[in-house]
Amino acid sequence: MNRIFSKSRLSLYYLLILLTAACSPARHWVTDPEAAGLYETDHLVLFRTPDRLILMLDNEQTSPALTLSLKEGFLEARTVDTDARFDKGSFHFKDRVRDRCRDLQIEEFSTTDHAVLLTARLCGQYDLRLRFSATDSLTLEVAAELLGEHPFDQLILHCASDKNERFFGLGAQYSEYDLKGHRVPLWVEEQGIGRGDQPITFFSNFYGAGGDHFSTSAPIPFLLSTRRRSFELGGSSRMAIDLRKKDEIRLEVFDSQLRFKVRQAGLPADLVAAHTREAGRGTPLPDWVFGTILGIQGGQERVLGKIDSLEAAGCPIDAIWIQDWVGQRQTSFGSQLWWYWEPDSSRYGDLSQFCEDLAGRGIAALGYLNPFLVDHGPLFDEARERGYFVKRDDGSDYPIEATGFSCFLIDLTNPEAFTWFKAIIRTHLIDNGFSGWMADFGEWLPTDARLFSGIDAARYH
């Protein structure tokens, strides 16, 4: 078997670990070479001491990619009762831990060209399989899975950090930049009104909409570290990253499988580039995105009047955003959009001509869309008749209370509903000349809904 690691490099790594151990104030380092095991693959070396696993990639970084404690047990399984409450796009989870196990006993190590494999037991009775693999010198992949019957529905991996390591990322985080010292849940929901600031959050929570410091509609399980490494959690279950302890990173998933990647590189930009190579990158944005975009409502006459006035005053206009292209109606909350995705000719006349005229003036037209329909008109009747809405457990359509009215969510796991809604977008937005639109309300799928595909709604959310 060909190995990328040279013997001299392995010796250097091992010597480095021993020297670090000798100089470290930490009590748990073991410096006896006879007590340590070494497991090597093409791009990865795993050192085992009686009280820890040290994983190093074949790159220029001198620090381990990952260090896991055997003494305290680096993997924890929990049985959790969860009460989930949903209010207008905000979710409130109350987790009660009924049982936990962190007694980890490793039974066997083995290697392949690219991976070190471990079999282990939790609490002496639950089988566990772990895989540490590296197909290049940049990325360590870790997979842990509980096997057979077990009572657990949450896995937590504990790995070493230090007091000087700082963390950034995890998607759109509005309240905190440096995430050290915080537990950050990764769940798509409304950002919240108040987000923990008082008294506005207190009053917003009468409607369940207050949120907290980490409520976000765009979480991304990508964590960037000042130690020139990144963590990327995989899977689609509810998860969190806990950075409250100064010397520990906790990766939490509400699942019986846990998958993540640790990457190392010399520059943060290299870590981000490696992440987006796999996760995907957006296409380049058009030039008008970087100009002046005005949000105006009220119909064609009012919009054109505002444009004329601003241009006469010398204000450049690159795009206008007209949310009310579908019309407005009065509810108990006031004037709100019709969530019914056809143009309102009483407001914008021939919408296609209106957008074309704007384009002739160098102005892009933007609209608004979400995956709900209100009980109104042929589109709603067609969707209901064909069974395109998200269901309740009893098979009936799931009504969702928005602010001031009820609506129904299109089940995009249904291929026919997906194609149908896609045709609506093409016909009424793209073909009418919109250059883009706000794609709203990706947060509102209830966790207790029943979906066409059979996938668990909480996981699909």
Short mmCIF file of N, CA and C in Angstrom, two decimals, residues 239-315:
data_model
loop_
_atom_site.label_atom_id
_atom_site.label_comp_id
_atom_site.label_asym_id
_atom_site.label_seq_id
_atom_site.Cartn_x
_atom_site.Cartn_y
_atom_site.Cartn_z
N MET A 239 -29.82 20.74 14.42
CA MET A 239 -28.45 20.65 14.93
C MET A 239 -28.06 21.94 15.63
N ALA A 240 -26.94 21.89 16.32
CA ALA A 240 -26.41 23.07 17.01
C ALA A 240 -24.91 22.89 17.18
N ILE A 241 -24.21 24.01 17.34
CA ILE A 241 -22.79 23.99 17.68
C ILE A 241 -22.63 24.79 18.96
N ASP A 242 -22.08 24.13 19.97
CA ASP A 242 -21.97 24.72 21.30
C ASP A 242 -20.51 25.10 21.55
N LEU A 243 -20.26 26.41 21.71
CA LEU A 243 -18.91 26.94 21.91
C LEU A 243 -18.78 27.63 23.26
N ARG A 244 -19.62 27.25 24.21
CA ARG A 244 -19.63 27.95 25.50
C ARG A 244 -18.42 27.61 26.36
N LYS A 245 -17.88 26.41 26.24
CA LYS A 245 -16.69 26.06 27.01
C LYS A 245 -15.45 26.57 26.29
N LYS A 246 -14.50 27.09 27.05
CA LYS A 246 -13.32 27.70 26.42
C LYS A 246 -12.40 26.66 25.78
N ASP A 247 -12.50 25.39 26.19
CA ASP A 247 -11.57 24.38 25.70
C ASP A 247 -12.28 23.26 24.93
N GLU A 248 -13.50 23.53 24.43
CA GLU A 248 -14.26 22.46 23.80
C GLU A 248 -15.17 22.99 22.71
N ILE A 249 -15.34 22.18 21.67
CA ILE A 249 -16.34 22.39 20.63
C ILE A 249 -17.30 21.22 20.71
N ARG A 250 -18.60 21.52 20.77
CA ARG A 250 -19.61 20.46 20.80
C ARG A 250 -20.44 20.54 19.54
N LEU A 251 -20.45 19.44 18.78
CA LEU A 251 -21.27 19.33 17.58
C LEU A 251 -22.47 18.46 17.93
N GLU A 252 -23.67 19.03 17.82
CA GLU A 252 -24.89 18.35 18.26
C GLU A 252 -25.82 18.11 17.07
N VAL A 253 -26.33 16.90 16.94
CA VAL A 253 -27.35 16.59 15.95
C VAL A 253 -28.45 15.78 16.61
N PHE A 254 -29.69 16.06 16.23
CA PHE A 254 -30.82 15.28 16.73
C PHE A 254 -31.05 14.14 15.74
N ASP A 255 -30.17 13.15 15.84
CA ASP A 255 -30.15 12.04 14.88
C ASP A 255 -29.30 10.93 15.49
N SER A 256 -29.36 9.76 14.89
CA SER A 256 -28.49 8.66 15.33
C SER A 256 -27.24 8.55 14.47
N GLN A 257 -27.08 9.49 13.54
CA GLN A 257 -25.87 9.58 12.72
C GLN A 257 -25.32 11.00 12.82
N LEU A 258 -24.00 11.12 12.84
CA LEU A 258 -23.36 12.42 12.88
C LEU A 258 -22.25 12.43 11.84
N ARG A 259 -22.30 13.39 10.92
CA ARG A 259 -21.27 13.50 9.89
C ARG A 259 -20.77 14.94 9.85
N PHE A 260 -19.47 15.11 9.76
CA PHE A 260 -18.91 16.44 9.61
C PHE A 260 -17.53 16.37 8.97
N LYS A 261 -17.08 17.53 8.51
CA LYS A 261 -15.75 17.66 7.90
C LYS A 261 -14.96 18.71 8.67
N VAL A 262 -13.68 18.44 8.81
CA VAL A 262 -12.74 19.43 9.32
C VAL A 262 -11.74 19.69 8.20
N ARG A 263 -11.60 20.96 7.86
CA ARG A 263 -10.62 21.33 6.82
C ARG A 263 -9.53 22.18 7.44
N GLN A 264 -8.33 22.06 6.89
CA GLN A 264 -7.21 22.90 7.29
C GLN A 264 -6.62 23.56 6.05
N ALA A 265 -6.25 24.84 6.19
CA ALA A 265 -5.62 25.57 5.09
C ALA A 265 -4.89 26.77 5.67
N GLY A 266 -4.00 27.34 4.88
CA GLY A 266 -3.21 28.47 5.36
C GLY A 266 -3.98 29.75 5.49
N LEU A 267 -5.04 29.92 4.67
CA LEU A 267 -5.80 31.16 4.65
C LEU A 267 -7.29 30.87 4.82
N PRO A 268 -8.03 31.76 5.50
CA PRO A 268 -9.49 31.59 5.60
C PRO A 268 -10.15 31.51 4.23
N ALA A 269 -9.65 32.29 3.26
CA ALA A 269 -10.24 32.27 1.92
C ALA A 269 -10.16 30.89 1.29
N ASP A 270 -9.08 30.15 1.59
CA ASP A 270 -8.94 28.80 1.05
C ASP A 270 -9.97 27.86 1.66
N LEU A 271 -10.27 28.05 2.94
CA LEU A 271 -11.29 27.23 3.60
C LEU A 271 -12.67 27.52 3.03
N VAL A 272 -12.97 28.79 2.83
CA VAL A 272 -14.27 29.16 2.25
C VAL A 272 -14.39 28.62 0.83
N ALA A 273 -13.31 28.74 0.05
CA ALA A 273 -13.33 28.26 -1.33
C ALA A 273 -13.56 26.75 -1.38
N ALA A 274 -12.91 26.02 -0.48
CA ALA A 274 -13.10 24.56 -0.44
C ALA A 274 -14.54 24.21 -0.08
N HIS A 275 -15.11 24.96 0.85
CA HIS A 275 -16.50 24.72 1.24
C HIS A 275 -17.46 24.98 0.07
N THR A 276 -17.31 26.11 -0.60
CA THR A 276 -18.25 26.46 -1.66
C THR A 276 -18.06 25.62 -2.91
N ARG A 277 -16.88 25.03 -3.08
CA ARG A 277 -16.69 24.11 -4.20
C ARG A 277 -17.66 22.94 -4.11
N GLU A 278 -17.95 22.51 -2.88
CA GLU A 278 -18.88 21.41 -2.68
C GLU A 278 -20.30 21.88 -2.46
N ALA A 279 -20.47 22.91 -1.64
CA ALA A 279 -21.82 23.37 -1.29
C ALA A 279 -22.49 24.11 -2.44
N GLY A 280 -21.68 24.69 -3.34
CA GLY A 280 -22.23 25.43 -4.46
C GLY A 280 -21.98 26.92 -4.34
N ARG A 281 -21.86 27.55 -5.48
CA ARG A 281 -21.62 28.99 -5.53
C ARG A 281 -22.69 29.65 -6.38
N GLY A 282 -23.12 30.82 -5.97
CA GLY A 282 -24.10 31.56 -6.74
C GLY A 282 -23.50 32.08 -8.03
N THR A 283 -24.36 32.27 -9.02
CA THR A 283 -23.90 32.86 -10.27
C THR A 283 -23.62 34.35 -10.04
N PRO A 284 -22.75 34.95 -10.84
CA PRO A 284 -22.47 36.39 -10.67
C PRO A 284 -23.74 37.22 -10.76
N LEU A 285 -23.87 38.23 -9.91
CA LEU A 285 -25.06 39.06 -9.87
C LEU A 285 -25.01 40.11 -10.98
N PRO A 286 -26.18 40.51 -11.50
CA PRO A 286 -26.20 41.57 -12.52
C PRO A 286 -25.79 42.91 -11.92
N ASP A 287 -25.35 43.81 -12.78
CA ASP A 287 -24.82 45.10 -12.31
C ASP A 287 -25.86 45.91 -11.54
N TRP A 288 -27.15 45.80 -11.92
CA TRP A 288 -28.15 46.65 -11.27
C TRP A 288 -28.32 46.33 -9.78
N VAL A 289 -27.90 45.15 -9.36
CA VAL A 289 -27.99 44.78 -7.94
C VAL A 289 -27.17 45.74 -7.08
N PHE A 290 -26.12 46.30 -7.64
CA PHE A 290 -25.22 47.17 -6.88
C PHE A 290 -25.59 48.64 -7.01
N GLY A 291 -26.73 48.91 -7.64
CA GLY A 291 -27.18 50.29 -7.79
C GLY A 291 -28.30 50.63 -6.83
N THR A 292 -29.14 51.58 -7.22
CA THR A 292 -30.25 52.04 -6.39
C THR A 292 -31.50 51.22 -6.69
N ILE A 293 -32.01 50.53 -5.68
CA ILE A 293 -33.23 49.74 -5.81
C ILE A 293 -34.28 50.34 -4.89
N LEU A 294 -35.42 50.70 -5.46
CA LEU A 294 -36.49 51.34 -4.69
C LEU A 294 -37.64 50.37 -4.49
N GLY A 295 -38.14 50.28 -3.26
CA GLY A 295 -39.34 49.52 -2.98
C GLY A 295 -40.54 50.47 -3.00
N ILE A 296 -41.41 50.31 -3.99
CA ILE A 296 -42.57 51.20 -4.15
C ILE A 296 -43.81 50.34 -4.35
N GLN A 297 -44.92 50.74 -3.75
CA GLN A 297 -46.20 50.09 -3.96
C GLN A 297 -47.25 51.15 -4.25
N GLY A 298 -48.41 50.68 -4.72
CA GLY A 298 -49.50 51.60 -4.93
C GLY A 298 -50.06 51.64 -6.34
N GLY A 299 -49.51 50.84 -7.25
CA GLY A 299 -50.03 50.81 -8.60
C GLY A 299 -49.15 51.58 -9.59
N GLN A 300 -49.49 51.39 -10.86
CA GLN A 300 -48.65 51.91 -11.95
C GLN A 300 -48.49 53.42 -11.88
N GLU A 301 -49.57 54.15 -11.69
CA GLU A 301 -49.50 55.62 -11.71
C GLU A 301 -48.60 56.13 -10.59
N ARG A 302 -48.74 55.59 -9.41
CA ARG A 302 -47.93 56.06 -8.28
C ARG A 302 -46.46 55.69 -8.48
N VAL A 303 -46.19 54.48 -8.94
CA VAL A 303 -44.81 54.04 -9.14
C VAL A 303 -44.12 54.91 -10.18
N LEU A 304 -44.78 55.12 -11.31
CA LEU A 304 -44.16 55.94 -12.36
C LEU A 304 -43.98 57.38 -11.90
N GLY A 305 -44.92 57.88 -11.10
CA GLY A 305 -44.78 59.24 -10.58
C GLY A 305 -43.56 59.38 -9.69
N LYS A 306 -43.33 58.39 -8.83
CA LYS A 306 -42.15 58.41 -7.96
C LYS A 306 -40.87 58.34 -8.79
N ILE A 307 -40.87 57.49 -9.80
CA ILE A 307 -39.67 57.36 -10.64
C ILE A 307 -39.38 58.68 -11.34
N ASP A 308 -40.41 59.30 -11.92
CA ASP A 308 -40.22 60.57 -12.63
C ASP A 308 -39.68 61.64 -11.69
N SER A 309 -40.23 61.72 -10.49
CA SER A 309 -39.79 62.75 -9.53
C SER A 309 -38.33 62.54 -9.13
N LEU A 310 -37.96 61.31 -8.88
CA LEU A 310 -36.60 61.03 -8.45
C LEU A 310 -35.60 61.25 -9.57
N GLU A 311 -35.95 60.84 -10.77
CA GLU A 311 -35.04 61.06 -11.89
C GLU A 311 -34.88 62.54 -12.19
N ALA A 312 -35.97 63.29 -12.04
CA ALA A 312 -35.89 64.75 -12.25
C ALA A 312 -34.98 65.40 -11.23
N ALA A 313 -34.89 64.79 -10.04
CA ALA A 313 -34.01 65.33 -9.00
C ALA A 313 -32.58 64.82 -9.13
N GLY A 314 -32.32 64.02 -10.17
CA GLY A 314 -30.97 63.53 -10.40
C GLY A 314 -30.62 62.24 -9.71
N CYS A 315 -31.64 61.53 -9.21
CA CYS A 315 -31.39 60.26 -8.51
C CYS A 315 -31.37 59.11 -9.51
#
